[in-house]
Amino acid sequence: MKQKLESLLLHAVETLKADGILERELNPKINIERARDQLHGDFATNLAMMLAKPAKMNPRQLAEKIIVALATDKAVTKVEIAGPGFINFFIDPKAQYQIINTIHQQGNKFGLSQLGAGKKVQVEFVSANPTGPLHVGHGRGAAYGSAVAELLAAVGFEVEREYYVNDAGRQMDILATSVWLRYLEECGEVLTFPSNGYRGDYIREIAANTHRESSNEYRHPVTLVFEEIPADEPQGGDKDKHIDALIARAKTLLGDKQYHDVFQTGLNGILADIRQDLSEFGVDYQQWFSERQLMDDGSIDEALTRLRDAGHIYEKEGATWFASSQLGDEKDRVVVRENGQSTYFASDIAYHMNKLDRGFDQIINIWGADHHGYIPRVKAAMQALGADTEKLKVLLVQFAVLYRGGEQVQMSTRSGSFVTLRQLRNEVGQDAARFFYVMRKSEQHMDFDLKLATSKTNENPVFYVQYAHARVCSVLKQLAEKGLQRDIPAGEENLDKLTAEQEVALVSSLTRYPEVVERAAVQYEPHLLINYLRELAAEFHSYYNAHQFIVDDVAIRNARLNLIYSVKQVLANGLNLLRINTPESM
RNA sequence: GCGCUUGUAGCUCAGCUGGAUAGAGCAUCGGCCUUCUAAGCCGAGGGUCACAGGUUCGACUCCUGUCAAGCGUACCA
């Protein structure tokens, strides 16, 4: 419909040019939007106001001329000038009603498109360090990232979902050592757990499993383990020196092979948990990409060599630096430390080189907002590698600030005091959690009161949308119980009987669905889809209360049933896209 | 200090990429179930869109400045 109006207007502009009213060189962008108010018809354009100045006419006069030049079209019943110079179009309801038939034909394919034309897009999200279970902060990235991925897939992109596993670095050593110390406790050793170790219960579980499976294989007496280890902070020492010494001790006492075993046990245990958690949350990945692999297969060396060859690398104070400040970053960054170890950033350069080599047309990184300062250096690295930085899109997700009954909940993986995603899912339910996370714009700071979310689950808007779906199902069930059947062709023939205010509104909303999906996908804003579903549900509930569907008049009955069936279909399509269930009864 | 993000109803948030009278949920108040699910509907009150300038036919939306909040500003990951 929009396209049709656009071409009508383009023709009108050409006519005016031919008549000498408009200058030949003018090439206006035709802007057509849906009218917000029904009084203003269905669509409106601001064309006359845009052209008023170059044409040296007042907008309303020009609008009149445009309308005169406009070719007539069956679907357009009325065109009028309004306000400062809007041209409003009123569309024949009959043309709009066709959407109901379209929805019947396309079913769960309605709303899908080929906009993406099969372009390859990678969406990397969550990628939380595997040092503990996912907490509610990660949940937002998980829900948002998967919604973005699903939307892109729906509009025809070939999407690959990826989780970057930070399985290298000091944090992981701390994790391995924490597991080992808990394991020693399982063996019966008595020790003071380092203040900087991971204290969560999940570490004890992993340690207990290890002990069950391997008995005392990794056991060493505590006296040996802590011999000449610098004091921990609570004992007046330095917590970092303390834990680093313990890591080194673990490596010597266990040897490479056994240390690696313990390390791997910890990593696998947590990763398995994360994987299961996400899968249960409706988030599935095609790829789990290991940071350690980049080190082992020489990718990091290769990336640095490429940067060096391109003249972006220099040595200073014993370290190796990437001259990112010349490519838009605030300052240069270390890639290889004085001690010879590469930095996390070096891994990330290699990782992005790898992504580029995999031939994606678009690379989307979804990061926590606390990483925003990181964007310029990654873009700088991509540019230095000779890539188009436009290929990379970083979407930031603000963290939710957690409250419990008005009091802020502090979260720290290290101390083990945090609310896990799993707890949240169990408390508020799968659908509510997903819906809630995606409901708000991703860059919006979010307050999340757990007490409110858990105590008043009925107020969660997800039920409102699901309820609309269930109500339609219920009507269709009632129909069968009354020995009646939905006559689809009869409904199609009588769509013009749908003249009630609520019916017109619903039909108009149904026609919007494909546009909403496209917009939500292209702008990476799944909350637009949520808003749409809430509006559609509201219009349906309103309709439900105002009119009876199973009426004696066969023509009206079937027309109405076709309409509400279409509503159910679109609600289901939208909820499915968001991986939210569509209950048939509630 | 500098940078990024945000500031809209009592609270939590939308506002369709510059359009017509700024919307919804919760909370408050008043109505609607002997007929398809009341997890619903109908209605009322509630706003200096942080503040001040600017850009133009028109600004919650764009620009500048001020104020406030969160985050960042490592040879941590």
PDB file of N, CA, C and O in Angstrom, chain A residues 522-579:
ATOM      1  N   VAL A 522      15.774  -4.459  11.387  1.00  0.00           N
ATOM      2  CA  VAL A 522      16.773  -3.571  10.805  1.00  0.00           C
ATOM      3  C   VAL A 522      17.355  -2.624  11.858  1.00  0.00           C
ATOM      4  O   VAL A 522      18.525  -2.275  11.820  1.00  0.00           O
ATOM      5  N   GLN A 523      16.527  -2.230  12.814  1.00  0.00           N
ATOM      6  CA  GLN A 523      16.994  -1.307  13.848  1.00  0.00           C
ATOM      7  C   GLN A 523      17.481  -2.027  15.095  1.00  0.00           C
ATOM      8  O   GLN A 523      17.826  -1.384  16.085  1.00  0.00           O
ATOM      9  N   TYR A 524      17.469  -3.324  15.057  1.00  0.00           N
ATOM     10  CA  TYR A 524      17.873  -4.127  16.228  1.00  0.00           C
ATOM     11  C   TYR A 524      17.078  -3.726  17.458  1.00  0.00           C
ATOM     12  O   TYR A 524      17.629  -3.536  18.530  1.00  0.00           O
ATOM     13  N   GLU A 525      15.789  -3.550  17.273  1.00  0.00           N
ATOM     14  CA  GLU A 525      14.957  -3.117  18.399  1.00  0.00           C
ATOM     15  C   GLU A 525      13.762  -4.039  18.599  1.00  0.00           C
ATOM     16  O   GLU A 525      12.635  -3.706  18.216  1.00  0.00           O
ATOM     17  N   PRO A 526      14.010  -5.182  19.205  1.00  0.00           N
ATOM     18  CA  PRO A 526      12.906  -6.127  19.406  1.00  0.00           C
ATOM     19  C   PRO A 526      11.767  -5.556  20.244  1.00  0.00           C
ATOM     20  O   PRO A 526      10.646  -6.058  20.152  1.00  0.00           O
ATOM     21  N   HIS A 527      12.042  -4.523  21.023  1.00  0.00           N
ATOM     22  CA  HIS A 527      10.959  -3.986  21.850  1.00  0.00           C
ATOM     23  C   HIS A 527       9.843  -3.407  20.996  1.00  0.00           C
ATOM     24  O   HIS A 527       8.710  -3.311  21.439  1.00  0.00           O
ATOM     25  N   LEU A 528      10.172  -3.060  19.734  1.00  0.00           N
ATOM     26  CA  LEU A 528       9.122  -2.568  18.842  1.00  0.00           C
ATOM     27  C   LEU A 528       8.089  -3.665  18.586  1.00  0.00           C
ATOM     28  O   LEU A 528       6.890  -3.403  18.505  1.00  0.00           O
ATOM     29  N   LEU A 529       8.576  -4.883  18.458  1.00  0.00           N
ATOM     30  CA  LEU A 529       7.670  -6.007  18.237  1.00  0.00           C
ATOM     31  C   LEU A 529       6.816  -6.244  19.480  1.00  0.00           C
ATOM     32  O   LEU A 529       5.618  -6.496  19.388  1.00  0.00           O
ATOM     33  N   ILE A 530       7.448  -6.142  20.644  1.00  0.00           N
ATOM     34  CA  ILE A 530       6.702  -6.311  21.893  1.00  0.00           C
ATOM     35  C   ILE A 530       5.598  -5.258  21.986  1.00  0.00           C
ATOM     36  O   ILE A 530       4.452  -5.572  22.290  1.00  0.00           O
ATOM     37  N   ASN A 531       5.954  -4.019  21.704  1.00  0.00           N
ATOM     38  CA  ASN A 531       4.954  -2.955  21.768  1.00  0.00           C
ATOM     39  C   ASN A 531       3.794  -3.252  20.836  1.00  0.00           C
ATOM     40  O   ASN A 531       2.633  -3.069  21.188  1.00  0.00           O
ATOM     41  N   TYR A 532       4.141  -3.712  19.641  1.00  0.00           N
ATOM     42  CA  TYR A 532       3.109  -4.018  18.666  1.00  0.00           C
ATOM     43  C   TYR A 532       2.185  -5.105  19.200  1.00  0.00           C
ATOM     44  O   TYR A 532       0.958  -4.995  19.113  1.00  0.00           O
ATOM     45  N   LEU A 533       2.766  -6.155  19.743  1.00  0.00           N
ATOM     46  CA  LEU A 533       1.958  -7.277  20.234  1.00  0.00           C
ATOM     47  C   LEU A 533       1.043  -6.826  21.375  1.00  0.00           C
ATOM     48  O   LEU A 533      -0.097  -7.277  21.479  1.00  0.00           O
ATOM     49  N   ARG A 534       1.549  -5.930  22.197  1.00  0.00           N
ATOM     50  CA  ARG A 534       0.720  -5.421  23.290  1.00  0.00           C
ATOM     51  C   ARG A 534      -0.454  -4.620  22.736  1.00  0.00           C
ATOM     52  O   ARG A 534      -1.574  -4.724  23.227  1.00  0.00           O
ATOM     53  N   GLU A 535      -0.187  -3.833  21.708  1.00  0.00           N
ATOM     54  CA  GLU A 535      -1.269  -3.043  21.117  1.00  0.00           C
ATOM     55  C   GLU A 535      -2.311  -3.930  20.458  1.00  0.00           C
ATOM     56  O   GLU A 535      -3.511  -3.728  20.613  1.00  0.00           O
ATOM     57  N   LEU A 536      -1.806  -4.916  19.719  1.00  0.00           N
ATOM     58  CA  LEU A 536      -2.728  -5.819  19.038  1.00  0.00           C
ATOM     59  C   LEU A 536      -3.592  -6.555  20.062  1.00  0.00           C
ATOM     60  O   LEU A 536      -4.809  -6.693  19.884  1.00  0.00           O
ATOM     61  N   ALA A 537      -2.957  -7.004  21.138  1.00  0.00           N
ATOM     62  CA  ALA A 537      -3.690  -7.705  22.193  1.00  0.00           C
ATOM     63  C   ALA A 537      -4.733  -6.774  22.819  1.00  0.00           C
ATOM     64  O   ALA A 537      -5.868  -7.176  23.065  1.00  0.00           O
ATOM     65  N   ALA A 538      -4.350  -5.519  23.039  1.00  0.00           N
ATOM     66  CA  ALA A 538      -5.279  -4.564  23.636  1.00  0.00           C
ATOM     67  C   ALA A 538      -6.496  -4.375  22.739  1.00  0.00           C
ATOM     68  O   ALA A 538      -7.632  -4.363  23.202  1.00  0.00           O
ATOM     69  N   GLU A 539      -6.237  -4.232  21.449  1.00  0.00           N
ATOM     70  CA  GLU A 539      -7.349  -4.044  20.526  1.00  0.00           C
ATOM     71  C   GLU A 539      -8.247  -5.272  20.489  1.00  0.00           C
ATOM     72  O   GLU A 539      -9.468  -5.168  20.369  1.00  0.00           O
ATOM     73  N   PHE A 540      -7.617  -6.428  20.608  1.00  0.00           N
ATOM     74  CA  PHE A 540      -8.425  -7.642  20.605  1.00  0.00           C
ATOM     75  C   PHE A 540      -9.282  -7.730  21.864  1.00  0.00           C
ATOM     76  O   PHE A 540     -10.478  -8.017  21.789  1.00  0.00           O
ATOM     77  N   HIS A 541      -8.690  -7.485  23.028  1.00  0.00           N
ATOM     78  CA  HIS A 541      -9.454  -7.556  24.277  1.00  0.00           C
ATOM     79  C   HIS A 541     -10.628  -6.586  24.248  1.00  0.00           C
ATOM     80  O   HIS A 541     -11.730  -6.890  24.727  1.00  0.00           O
ATOM     81  N   SER A 542     -10.361  -5.435  23.675  1.00  0.00           N
ATOM     82  CA  SER A 542     -11.408  -4.433  23.566  1.00  0.00           C
ATOM     83  C   SER A 542     -12.548  -4.956  22.678  1.00  0.00           C
ATOM     84  O   SER A 542     -13.726  -4.834  23.015  1.00  0.00           O
ATOM     85  N   TYR A 543     -12.168  -5.533  21.584  1.00  0.00           N
ATOM     86  CA  TYR A 543     -13.118  -6.123  20.628  1.00  0.00           C
ATOM     87  C   TYR A 543     -13.918  -7.225  21.314  1.00  0.00           C
ATOM     88  O   TYR A 543     -15.148  -7.301  21.215  1.00  0.00           O
ATOM     89  N   TYR A 544     -13.195  -8.066  22.027  1.00  0.00           N
ATOM     90  CA  TYR A 544     -13.797  -9.217  22.707  1.00  0.00           C
ATOM     91  C   TYR A 544     -14.903  -8.774  23.651  1.00  0.00           C
ATOM     92  O   TYR A 544     -15.951  -9.409  23.751  1.00  0.00           O
ATOM     93  N   ASN A 545     -14.643  -7.673  24.350  1.00  0.00           N
ATOM     94  CA  ASN A 545     -15.631  -7.203  25.320  1.00  0.00           C
ATOM     95  C   ASN A 545     -16.805  -6.481  24.674  1.00  0.00           C
ATOM     96  O   ASN A 545     -17.870  -6.402  25.264  1.00  0.00           O
ATOM     97  N   ALA A 546     -16.594  -5.989  23.483  1.00  0.00           N
ATOM     98  CA  ALA A 546     -17.638  -5.190  22.840  1.00  0.00           C
ATOM     99  C   ALA A 546     -18.546  -6.039  21.950  1.00  0.00           C
ATOM    100  O   ALA A 546     -19.695  -5.685  21.727  1.00  0.00           O
ATOM    101  N   HIS A 547     -18.022  -7.136  21.439  1.00  0.00           N
ATOM    102  CA  HIS A 547     -18.818  -7.911  20.466  1.00  0.00           C
ATOM    103  C   HIS A 547     -18.753  -9.412  20.716  1.00  0.00           C
ATOM    104  O   HIS A 547     -17.755  -9.930  21.203  1.00  0.00           O
ATOM    105  N   GLN A 548     -19.806 -10.033  20.339  1.00  0.00           N
ATOM    106  CA  GLN A 548     -19.893 -11.488  20.388  1.00  0.00           C
ATOM    107  C   GLN A 548     -19.435 -12.026  19.032  1.00  0.00           C
ATOM    108  O   GLN A 548     -19.767 -11.473  17.993  1.00  0.00           O
ATOM    109  N   PHE A 549     -18.667 -13.079  19.038  1.00  0.00           N
ATOM    110  CA  PHE A 549     -18.188 -13.631  17.761  1.00  0.00           C
ATOM    111  C   PHE A 549     -19.091 -14.744  17.249  1.00  0.00           C
ATOM    112  O   PHE A 549     -19.386 -14.838  16.075  1.00  0.00           O
ATOM    113  N   ILE A 550     -19.491 -15.610  18.183  1.00  0.00           N
ATOM    114  CA  ILE A 550     -20.329 -16.731  17.761  1.00  0.00           C
ATOM    115  C   ILE A 550     -21.780 -16.251  17.776  1.00  0.00           C
ATOM    116  O   ILE A 550     -22.493 -16.378  18.771  1.00  0.00           O
ATOM    117  N   VAL A 551     -22.181 -15.649  16.673  1.00  0.00           N
ATOM    118  CA  VAL A 551     -23.528 -15.094  16.562  1.00  0.00           C
ATOM    119  C   VAL A 551     -24.328 -15.919  15.562  1.00  0.00           C
ATOM    120  O   VAL A 551     -23.773 -16.742  14.828  1.00  0.00           O
ATOM    121  N   ASP A 552     -25.623 -15.678  15.535  1.00  0.00           N
ATOM    122  CA  ASP A 552     -26.491 -16.471  14.660  1.00  0.00           C
ATOM    123  C   ASP A 552     -26.296 -16.133  13.186  1.00  0.00           C
ATOM    124  O   ASP A 552     -26.373 -17.007  12.327  1.00  0.00           O
ATOM    125  N   ASP A 553     -26.055 -14.873  12.900  1.00  0.00           N
ATOM    126  CA  ASP A 553     -25.856 -14.454  11.516  1.00  0.00           C
ATOM    127  C   ASP A 553     -24.602 -15.128  10.959  1.00  0.00           C
ATOM    128  O   ASP A 553     -23.477 -14.827  11.368  1.00  0.00           O
ATOM    129  N   VAL A 554     -24.806 -16.053  10.035  1.00  0.00           N
ATOM    130  CA  VAL A 554     -23.690 -16.876   9.541  1.00  0.00           C
ATOM    131  C   VAL A 554     -22.608 -16.034   8.865  1.00  0.00           C
ATOM    132  O   VAL A 554     -21.412 -16.268   9.044  1.00  0.00           O
ATOM    133  N   ALA A 555     -23.045 -15.063   8.077  1.00  0.00           N
ATOM    134  CA  ALA A 555     -22.086 -14.231   7.348  1.00  0.00           C
ATOM    135  C   ALA A 555     -21.194 -13.463   8.307  1.00  0.00           C
ATOM    136  O   ALA A 555     -19.969 -13.514   8.218  1.00  0.00           O
ATOM    137  N   ILE A 556     -21.800 -12.772   9.254  1.00  0.00           N
ATOM    138  CA  ILE A 556     -21.019 -11.997  10.219  1.00  0.00           C
ATOM    139  C   ILE A 556     -20.148 -12.913  11.064  1.00  0.00           C
ATOM    140  O   ILE A 556     -18.981 -12.633  11.318  1.00  0.00           O
ATOM    141  N   ARG A 557     -20.741 -14.028  11.470  1.00  0.00           N
ATOM    142  CA  ARG A 557     -19.998 -14.955  12.322  1.00  0.00           C
ATOM    143  C   ARG A 557     -18.697 -15.392  11.642  1.00  0.00           C
ATOM    144  O   ARG A 557     -17.614 -15.315  12.216  1.00  0.00           O
ATOM    145  N   ASN A 558     -18.806 -15.818  10.408  1.00  0.00           N
ATOM    146  CA  ASN A 558     -17.610 -16.314   9.728  1.00  0.00           C
ATOM    147  C   ASN A 558     -16.602 -15.209   9.429  1.00  0.00           C
ATOM    148  O   ASN A 558     -15.398 -15.440   9.482  1.00  0.00           O
ATOM    149  N   ALA A 559     -17.106 -14.042   9.131  1.00  0.00           N
ATOM    150  CA  ALA A 559     -16.185 -12.918   8.903  1.00  0.00           C
ATOM    151  C   ALA A 559     -15.416 -12.622  10.182  1.00  0.00           C
ATOM    152  O   ALA A 559     -14.190 -12.476  10.178  1.00  0.00           O
ATOM    153  N   ARG A 560     -16.135 -12.570  11.287  1.00  0.00           N
ATOM    154  CA  ARG A 560     -15.485 -12.276  12.570  1.00  0.00           C
ATOM    155  C   ARG A 560     -14.505 -13.379  12.957  1.00  0.00           C
ATOM    156  O   ARG A 560     -13.424 -13.108  13.480  1.00  0.00           O
ATOM    157  N   LEU A 561     -14.914 -14.615  12.704  1.00  0.00           N
ATOM    158  CA  LEU A 561     -14.016 -15.715  13.063  1.00  0.00           C
ATOM    159  C   LEU A 561     -12.734 -15.653  12.231  1.00  0.00           C
ATOM    160  O   LEU A 561     -11.647 -15.931  12.732  1.00  0.00           O
ATOM    161  N   ASN A 562     -12.870 -15.289  10.967  1.00  0.00           N
ATOM    162  CA  ASN A 562     -11.665 -15.149  10.154  1.00  0.00           C
ATOM    163  C   ASN A 562     -10.766 -14.047  10.713  1.00  0.00           C
ATOM    164  O   ASN A 562      -9.547 -14.188  10.742  1.00  0.00           O
ATOM    165  N   LEU A 563     -11.392 -12.994  11.151  1.00  0.00           N
ATOM    166  CA  LEU A 563     -10.610 -11.890  11.711  1.00  0.00           C
ATOM    167  C   LEU A 563      -9.863 -12.317  12.971  1.00  0.00           C
ATOM    168  O   LEU A 563      -8.656 -12.126  13.087  1.00  0.00           O
ATOM    169  N   ILE A 564     -10.585 -12.926  13.915  1.00  0.00           N
ATOM    170  CA  ILE A 564      -9.900 -13.257  15.167  1.00  0.00           C
ATOM    171  C   ILE A 564      -8.894 -14.379  14.968  1.00  0.00           C
ATOM    172  O   ILE A 564      -7.880 -14.460  15.655  1.00  0.00           O
ATOM    173  N   TYR A 565      -9.175 -15.241  13.982  1.00  0.00           N
ATOM    174  CA  TYR A 565      -8.179 -16.263  13.681  1.00  0.00           C
ATOM    175  C   TYR A 565      -6.887 -15.599  13.199  1.00  0.00           C
ATOM    176  O   TYR A 565      -5.785 -16.011  13.567  1.00  0.00           O
ATOM    177  N   SER A 566      -7.036 -14.570  12.375  1.00  0.00           N
ATOM    178  CA  SER A 566      -5.868 -13.843  11.881  1.00  0.00           C
ATOM    179  C   SER A 566      -5.101 -13.195  13.040  1.00  0.00           C
ATOM    180  O   SER A 566      -3.875 -13.181  13.052  1.00  0.00           O
ATOM    181  N   VAL A 567      -5.861 -12.670  13.985  1.00  0.00           N
ATOM    182  CA  VAL A 567      -5.226 -12.048  15.149  1.00  0.00           C
ATOM    183  C   VAL A 567      -4.418 -13.098  15.905  1.00  0.00           C
ATOM    184  O   VAL A 567      -3.262 -12.884  16.273  1.00  0.00           O
ATOM    185  N   LYS A 568      -5.022 -14.241  16.100  1.00  0.00           N
ATOM    186  CA  LYS A 568      -4.323 -15.328  16.796  1.00  0.00           C
ATOM    187  C   LYS A 568      -3.054 -15.700  16.046  1.00  0.00           C
ATOM    188  O   LYS A 568      -1.984 -15.881  16.649  1.00  0.00           O
ATOM    189  N   GLN A 569      -3.151 -15.794  14.739  1.00  0.00           N
ATOM    190  CA  GLN A 569      -1.990 -16.168  13.931  1.00  0.00           C
ATOM    191  C   GLN A 569      -0.850 -15.163  14.087  1.00  0.00           C
ATOM    192  O   GLN A 569       0.303 -15.530  14.278  1.00  0.00           O
ATOM    193  N   VAL A 570      -1.197 -13.896  14.033  1.00  0.00           N
ATOM    194  CA  VAL A 570      -0.160 -12.869  14.121  1.00  0.00           C
ATOM    195  C   VAL A 570       0.436 -12.827  15.531  1.00  0.00           C
ATOM    196  O   VAL A 570       1.651 -12.699  15.698  1.00  0.00           O
ATOM    197  N   LEU A 571      -0.416 -12.965  16.555  1.00  0.00           N
ATOM    198  CA  LEU A 571       0.111 -13.011  17.923  1.00  0.00           C
ATOM    199  C   LEU A 571       1.081 -14.177  18.059  1.00  0.00           C
ATOM    200  O   LEU A 571       2.162 -14.054  18.631  1.00  0.00           O
ATOM    201  N   ALA A 572       0.692 -15.316  17.506  1.00  0.00           N
ATOM    202  CA  ALA A 572       1.539 -16.510  17.600  1.00  0.00           C
ATOM    203  C   ALA A 572       2.843 -16.289  16.843  1.00  0.00           C
ATOM    204  O   ALA A 572       3.924 -16.622  17.337  1.00  0.00           O
ATOM    205  N   ASN A 573       2.751 -15.727  15.650  1.00  0.00           N
ATOM    206  CA  ASN A 573       3.968 -15.484  14.874  1.00  0.00           C
ATOM    207  C   ASN A 573       4.932 -14.582  15.634  1.00  0.00           C
ATOM    208  O   ASN A 573       6.134 -14.835  15.667  1.00  0.00           O
ATOM    209  N   GLY A 574       4.394 -13.536  16.236  1.00  0.00           N
ATOM    210  CA  GLY A 574       5.241 -12.604  16.971  1.00  0.00           C
ATOM    211  C   GLY A 574       5.841 -13.244  18.212  1.00  0.00           C
ATOM    212  O   GLY A 574       7.038 -13.114  18.478  1.00  0.00           O
ATOM    213  N   LEU A 575       5.023 -13.959  18.962  1.00  0.00           N
ATOM    214  CA  LEU A 575       5.521 -14.599  20.181  1.00  0.00           C
ATOM    215  C   LEU A 575       6.535 -15.688  19.845  1.00  0.00           C
ATOM    216  O   LEU A 575       7.552 -15.833  20.522  1.00  0.00           O
ATOM    217  N   ASN A 576       6.276 -16.439  18.789  1.00  0.00           N
ATOM    218  CA  ASN A 576       7.227 -17.472  18.387  1.00  0.00           C
ATOM    219  C   ASN A 576       8.575 -16.869  18.032  1.00  0.00           C
ATOM    220  O   ASN A 576       9.619 -17.427  18.353  1.00  0.00           O
ATOM    221  N   LEU A 577       8.513 -15.750  17.346  1.00  0.00           N
ATOM    222  CA  LEU A 577       9.757 -15.062  16.992  1.00  0.00           C
ATOM    223  C   LEU A 577      10.569 -14.749  18.236  1.00  0.00           C
ATOM    224  O   LEU A 577      11.789 -14.818  18.243  1.00  0.00           O
ATOM    225  N   LEU A 578       9.875 -14.409  19.303  1.00  0.00           N
ATOM    226  CA  LEU A 578      10.549 -14.042  20.546  1.00  0.00           C
ATOM    227  C   LEU A 578      10.760 -15.248  21.449  1.00  0.00           C
ATOM    228  O   LEU A 578      11.197 -15.114  22.583  1.00  0.00           O
ATOM    229  N   ARG A 579      10.426 -16.405  20.906  1.00  0.00           N
ATOM    230  CA  ARG A 579      10.563 -17.659  21.671  1.00  0.00           C
ATOM    231  C   ARG A 579       9.758 -17.631  22.963  1.00  0.00           C
ATOM    232  O   ARG A 579      10.229 -18.053  24.028  1.00  0.00           O
TER     233      ARG A 579
END
